[in-house]
CSV table of C-alpha atoms and ligand atoms in Angstrom, one decimal:
chain,number,residue,atom,x,y,z
Z,1,MET,CA,0.0,0.0,0.0
Z,2,LEU,CA,2.8,2.4,0.9
Z,3,THR,CA,6.4,2.1,-0.4
Z,4,VAL,CA,9.0,4.6,0.7
Z,5,GLN,CA,12.4,4.3,-1.0
Z,6,GLY,CA,15.6,6.1,-0.2
Z,7,ILE,CA,14.2,9.4,1.0
Z,8,ASN,CA,16.3,12.2,2.5
Z,9,VAL,CA,14.7,15.0,4.5
Z,10,TYR,CA,16.5,18.1,5.7
Z,11,TYR,CA,15.6,21.0,8.1
Z,12,GLY,CA,18.1,23.5,6.8
Z,13,ALA,CA,21.5,21.9,7.4
Z,14,ILE,CA,20.1,19.2,9.6
Z,15,HIS,CA,19.8,15.9,7.8
Z,16,ALA,CA,16.8,14.4,9.6
Z,17,LEU,CA,16.0,11.3,7.4
Z,18,LYS,CA,18.8,9.5,5.6
Z,19,GLU,CA,18.1,7.2,2.7
Z,20,LEU,CA,15.1,5.9,4.5
Z,21,SER,CA,13.0,3.1,3.1
Z,22,ILE,CA,9.9,1.5,4.6
Z,23,ARG,CA,6.8,-0.3,3.3
Z,24,VAL,CA,3.4,-0.9,4.7
Z,25,SER,CA,1.0,-3.5,3.3
Z,26,GLU,CA,-2.7,-3.3,3.3
Z,27,GLY,CA,-4.3,-4.5,6.6
Z,28,GLU,CA,-1.2,-4.1,8.7
Z,29,ILE,CA,-0.3,-2.2,11.8
Z,30,VAL,CA,3.3,-1.1,11.4
Z,31,THR,CA,5.0,0.7,14.2
Z,32,LEU,CA,8.0,3.0,14.1
Z,33,ILE,CA,10.0,3.1,17.3
Z,34,GLY,CA,13.1,5.0,18.3
Z,35,ALA,CA,14.6,7.5,20.7
Z,36,ASN,CA,13.6,11.1,20.8
Z,37,GLY,CA,14.9,12.9,17.7
Z,38,ALA,CA,15.2,9.7,15.7
Z,39,GLY,CA,13.0,11.2,12.9
Z,40,LYS,CA,9.7,9.4,13.5
Z,41,SER,CA,7.5,12.5,13.4
Z,42,THR,CA,9.6,13.8,10.5
Z,43,LEU,CA,8.7,10.7,8.5
Z,44,LEU,CA,5.0,11.0,9.2
Z,45,LYS,CA,5.1,14.7,8.2
Z,46,THR,CA,6.8,13.8,5.0
Z,47,LEU,CA,4.3,11.1,4.2
Z,48,SER,CA,1.4,13.5,4.6
Z,49,GLY,CA,3.1,16.1,2.4
Z,50,LEU,CA,4.0,18.7,5.1
Z,51,LEU,CA,7.7,18.2,4.3
Z,52,LYS,CA,9.2,17.4,0.9
Z,53,PRO,CA,12.0,14.9,0.6
Z,54,ARG,CA,15.1,15.4,-1.5
Z,55,GLY,CA,15.4,12.4,-3.7
Z,56,GLY,CA,13.8,9.0,-3.2
Z,57,SER,CA,10.2,8.0,-3.8
Z,58,ILE,CA,6.9,7.7,-2.0
Z,59,GLU,CA,4.2,5.6,-3.5
Z,60,PHE,CA,0.8,5.2,-2.1
Z,61,ILE,CA,-1.6,2.6,-3.6
Z,62,GLY,CA,0.5,2.5,-6.8
Z,63,ARG,CA,0.9,6.3,-7.3
Z,64,SER,CA,3.6,8.7,-6.5
Z,65,ILE,CA,2.5,11.2,-3.9
Z,66,VAL,CA,5.8,13.1,-3.4
Z,67,SER,CA,4.8,16.1,-5.4
Z,68,GLN,CA,1.1,16.2,-4.3
Z,69,SER,CA,-0.4,18.7,-1.9
Z,70,VAL,CA,-1.4,17.9,1.7
Z,71,GLN,CA,-5.1,18.1,0.6
Z,72,ALA,CA,-4.6,15.8,-2.4
Z,73,ILE,CA,-2.9,13.2,-0.2
Z,74,VAL,CA,-5.7,13.4,2.4
Z,75,LYS,CA,-8.2,12.8,-0.5
Z,76,GLU,CA,-6.2,9.7,-1.5
Z,77,GLY,CA,-6.9,8.3,1.9
Z,78,LEU,CA,-3.7,8.9,3.7
Z,79,ILE,CA,-4.6,10.7,6.9
Z,80,HIS,CA,-2.3,12.0,9.6
Z,81,CYS,CA,-3.3,12.3,13.3
Z,82,PRO,CA,-0.5,14.5,14.6
Z,83,GLU,CA,1.2,14.5,17.9
Z,84,GLY,CA,-0.3,16.5,20.8
Z,85,ARG,CA,-4.1,16.2,20.4
Z,86,ARG,CA,-4.5,19.2,18.1
Z,87,VAL,CA,-8.2,19.8,18.5
Z,88,PHE,CA,-10.0,23.1,17.8
Z,89,ALA,CA,-10.5,24.2,21.3
Z,90,ASN,CA,-13.3,26.7,20.7
Z,91,MET,CA,-15.4,24.3,18.7
Z,92,SER,CA,-17.6,21.5,19.9
Z,93,VAL,CA,-16.8,17.8,19.7
Z,94,GLU,CA,-19.3,17.5,16.9
Z,95,GLU,CA,-17.9,20.4,14.9
Z,96,ASN,CA,-14.3,19.0,15.3
Z,97,LEU,CA,-15.5,15.7,13.9
Z,98,GLU,CA,-17.3,17.3,11.0
Z,99,LEU,CA,-14.1,19.1,10.0
Z,100,GLY,CA,-12.4,15.8,9.7
Z,101,ALA,CA,-14.9,14.8,7.0
Z,102,TYR,CA,-14.7,18.0,4.9
Z,103,LEU,CA,-12.4,16.5,2.2
Z,104,GLN,CA,-14.2,13.3,1.7
Z,105,SER,CA,-17.5,13.0,-0.2
Z,106,ALA,CA,-18.1,9.3,-0.1
Z,107,GLY,CA,-20.9,8.0,2.0
Z,108,SER,CA,-23.1,9.7,4.5
Z,109,LEU,CA,-21.9,12.0,7.3
Z,110,ALA,CA,-24.6,10.7,9.6
Z,111,GLU,CA,-23.3,7.2,9.2
Z,112,ASP,CA,-19.7,8.3,9.9
Z,113,PHE,CA,-20.8,10.1,13.1
Z,114,HIS,CA,-22.6,7.0,14.2
Z,115,LYS,CA,-19.5,4.8,13.7
Z,116,ILE,CA,-17.2,7.2,15.5
Z,117,TYR,CA,-19.6,7.6,18.4
Z,118,ASP,CA,-19.9,3.8,18.7
Z,119,THR,CA,-16.1,3.6,18.8
Z,120,PHE,CA,-15.8,6.4,21.3
Z,121,PRO,CA,-19.0,6.5,23.4
Z,122,ARG,CA,-17.5,9.2,25.6
Z,123,LEU,CA,-17.5,11.6,22.6
Z,124,ARG,CA,-21.2,10.9,22.0
Z,125,GLU,CA,-22.0,11.9,25.5
Z,126,ARG,CA,-20.0,15.1,25.1
Z,127,ARG,CA,-20.8,16.0,21.5
Z,128,LYS,CA,-21.9,19.5,22.4
Z,129,GLN,CA,-19.0,20.2,24.7
Z,130,GLN,CA,-16.2,22.6,23.7
Z,131,ALA,CA,-13.3,20.5,22.7
Z,132,GLY,CA,-10.8,22.7,24.8
Z,133,THR,CA,-12.6,21.6,28.0
Z,134,LEU,CA,-12.3,17.9,27.4
Z,135,SER,CA,-9.7,15.9,29.4
Z,136,GLY,CA,-6.4,15.0,27.8
Z,137,GLY,CA,-7.6,11.5,27.0
Z,138,GLU,CA,-10.9,12.7,25.6
Z,139,GLN,CA,-9.0,15.2,23.3
Z,140,GLN,CA,-6.8,12.3,22.1
Z,141,MET,CA,-9.9,10.3,21.3
Z,142,LEU,CA,-11.4,13.3,19.5
Z,143,ALA,CA,-8.2,13.8,17.5
Z,144,ILE,CA,-8.3,10.1,16.4
Z,145,GLY,CA,-12.0,10.3,15.8
Z,146,ARG,CA,-11.5,13.4,13.6
Z,147,ALA,CA,-8.9,11.5,11.5
Z,148,LEU,CA,-11.3,8.6,11.1
Z,149,MET,CA,-14.0,10.9,9.8
Z,150,GLY,CA,-11.8,11.3,6.7
Z,151,ARG,CA,-12.2,7.6,6.0
Z,152,PRO,CA,-8.5,6.8,6.0
Z,153,LYS,CA,-7.1,3.9,4.0
Z,154,LEU,CA,-3.9,4.5,5.8
Z,155,LEU,CA,-4.0,6.2,9.2
Z,156,LEU,CA,-0.8,7.8,10.5
Z,157,LEU,CA,-0.8,8.1,14.3
Z,158,ASP,CA,1.8,10.1,16.1
Z,159,GLU,CA,2.3,9.2,19.7
Z,160,PRO,CA,-1.4,8.6,20.5
Z,161,SER,CA,-0.6,7.4,24.1
Z,162,MET,CA,1.5,10.4,25.1
Z,163,GLY,CA,0.6,11.8,28.4
Z,164,LEU,CA,-2.3,9.5,29.1
Z,165,ALA,CA,-2.9,7.6,32.3
Z,166,PRO,CA,-2.1,3.8,32.1
Z,167,LEU,CA,-5.7,2.7,31.9
Z,168,LEU,CA,-6.4,5.1,29.0
Z,169,VAL,CA,-3.3,4.0,27.3
Z,170,GLN,CA,-4.8,0.5,27.3
Z,171,ASP,CA,-8.1,1.9,25.8
Z,172,ILE,CA,-6.3,3.8,23.1
Z,173,PHE,CA,-4.3,0.7,22.0
Z,174,ALA,CA,-7.5,-1.4,22.1
Z,175,ILE,CA,-9.2,1.2,19.8
Z,176,ILE,CA,-6.2,1.2,17.4
Z,177,ARG,CA,-6.5,-2.5,17.1
Z,178,GLU,CA,-10.3,-2.3,16.6
Z,179,VAL,CA,-9.9,0.3,13.9
Z,180,ASN,CA,-7.3,-1.9,12.1
Z,181,GLN,CA,-9.6,-4.9,12.4
Z,182,ALA,CA,-12.4,-2.9,10.8
Z,183,GLY,CA,-10.2,-2.4,7.7
Z,184,THR,CA,-7.9,0.6,8.2
Z,185,THR,CA,-4.2,0.1,7.8
Z,186,VAL,CA,-2.1,1.9,10.5
Z,187,LEU,CA,1.3,3.4,10.7
Z,188,LEU,CA,1.9,4.1,14.4
Z,189,VAL,CA,4.7,6.1,16.0
Z,190,GLU,CA,5.1,5.4,19.6
Z,191,GLN,CA,7.5,6.0,22.6
Z,192,ASN,CA,5.6,3.2,24.3
Z,193,ALA,CA,7.5,0.5,22.4
Z,194,HIS,CA,6.2,-2.2,24.6
Z,195,GLN,CA,2.5,-1.6,23.9
Z,196,ALA,CA,3.2,-0.7,20.2
Z,197,LEU,CA,5.0,-4.0,19.5
Z,198,LYS,CA,2.1,-5.9,21.2
Z,199,ILE,CA,-0.5,-4.6,18.7
Z,200,ALA,CA,1.7,-4.2,15.6
Z,201,HIS,CA,2.4,-6.8,12.9
Z,202,ARG,CA,5.8,-5.4,11.9
Z,203,ALA,CA,8.1,-2.7,13.2
Z,204,TYR,CA,11.0,-0.4,12.2
Z,205,VAL,CA,13.5,0.9,14.6
Z,206,LEU,CA,14.9,4.4,13.7
Z,207,GLU,CA,18.1,5.9,15.0
Z,208,THR,CA,19.3,9.3,13.9
Z,209,GLY,CA,17.2,9.3,10.7
Z,210,ARG,CA,18.0,5.8,9.6
Z,211,VAL,CA,16.2,2.4,9.8
Z,212,VAL,CA,18.6,0.3,11.9
Z,213,LEU,CA,16.3,-2.7,12.4
Z,214,GLU,CA,13.1,-4.0,11.0
Z,215,GLY,CA,11.0,-7.1,11.3
Z,216,ASP,CA,8.1,-9.0,12.8
Z,217,ALA,CA,6.9,-7.1,15.9
Z,218,GLN,CA,6.8,-10.1,18.1
Z,219,GLU,CA,10.3,-11.1,17.2
Z,220,LEU,CA,11.6,-7.6,17.8
Z,221,ALA,CA,9.9,-7.5,21.2
Z,222,ASP,CA,11.7,-10.7,22.1
Z,223,SER,CA,15.1,-9.7,20.9
Z,224,ASP,CA,17.7,-8.8,23.5
Z,225,GLU,CA,18.8,-5.7,21.5
Z,226,ILE,CA,15.3,-4.2,21.6
Z,227,ARG,CA,14.6,-5.2,25.1
Z,228,THR,CA,17.7,-3.5,26.4
Z,229,ALA,CA,17.5,-0.4,24.3
Z,230,TYR,CA,13.8,0.3,24.1
Z,231,LEU,CA,11.8,-1.9,26.5
Z,232,GLY,CA,14.0,-1.3,29.6
Z,233,HIS,CA,14.4,-4.9,30.6
Q,301,ATP,P1,10.3,12.5,19.4
Q,301,ATP,O1,10.1,11.1,19.8
Q,301,ATP,O2,11.1,13.3,20.4
Q,301,ATP,O3,9.0,13.2,18.9
Q,301,ATP,P2,11.1,12.0,16.6
Q,301,ATP,O4,11.7,10.7,16.4
Q,301,ATP,O5,9.7,12.2,16.2
Q,301,ATP,O6,11.3,12.4,18.1
Q,301,ATP,P3,11.6,14.2,14.9
Q,301,ATP,O7,10.7,15.2,15.6
Q,301,ATP,O8,11.3,13.7,13.6
Q,301,ATP,O9,12.0,13.1,15.9
Q,301,ATP,O10,13.0,15.0,14.8
Q,301,ATP,C1,14.1,14.5,14.0
Q,301,ATP,C2,15.3,15.5,14.0
Q,301,ATP,O11,15.0,16.6,13.3
Q,301,ATP,C3,15.7,15.9,15.4
Q,301,ATP,O12,17.1,16.1,15.5
Q,301,ATP,C4,15.0,17.3,15.5
Q,301,ATP,O13,15.7,18.2,16.4
Q,301,ATP,C5,15.0,17.8,14.1
Q,301,ATP,N1,13.9,18.7,13.8
Q,301,ATP,C6,12.6,18.3,13.9
Q,301,ATP,N2,11.8,19.4,13.5
Q,301,ATP,C7,12.6,20.4,13.2
Q,301,ATP,C8,12.5,21.7,12.7
Q,301,ATP,N3,11.2,22.2,12.5
Q,301,ATP,N4,13.6,22.5,12.5
Q,301,ATP,C9,14.8,22.0,12.7
Q,301,ATP,N5,15.1,20.7,13.1
Q,301,ATP,C10,14.0,19.9,13.4
């Protein structure tokens, strides 16, 4: 579904992604793990068109998306749920969700609302509430719900568990798995490598802008190298 080959991304003189290649097949959950500054968010921003690579290629469902606009990429079904629960604080839950659907014309809005509210019953209860007054976990759910309103074929999730209480972290991971089982392919960036490797099919480990390890998520979770460096045991 997604094939990235040999991309280089720079911030001025900083070489943030170096000859990076990854692939994601339809139906998978693939996770990117790595220390702070490894380039995980940079990769997601490049896939969604916010940053342009120098060289290399990015193909999504058989078509090059490197030179497409952010809006065109969203329309193709590649949707980015960015780090840090960026909800529109002064708008209601419902208005935030509606914005997530503005670029997609397939199907009915009512049906999409229904689906999202079934996945996140808490958002249904609070649909008239101002998004800025939601708890951190609720805002994270709203950010994911808004991304889902765009009917992603591939959902990019950047640190969905960041700053959440342990019980909510469990909920968020369960929801990601559910969303995947309902047919959405997921590329997940996580600091919480332990949880991410549990739900992912495959994983890539990034270090200073390069892929240093890749493989089956379970195998990586069991490897001594990963356990010592990323799982803390
Ligand atoms: P974290 O887990 O801390 O979010 P990350 O793996 O997502 O880290 P990135 O945010 O992709 O890492 O950053 C990769 C590198 O690029 C880092 O060295 C970072 O300092 C640098 N970088 C990121 N954004 C910018 C920017 N706007 N300008 C300059 N350098 C940047």
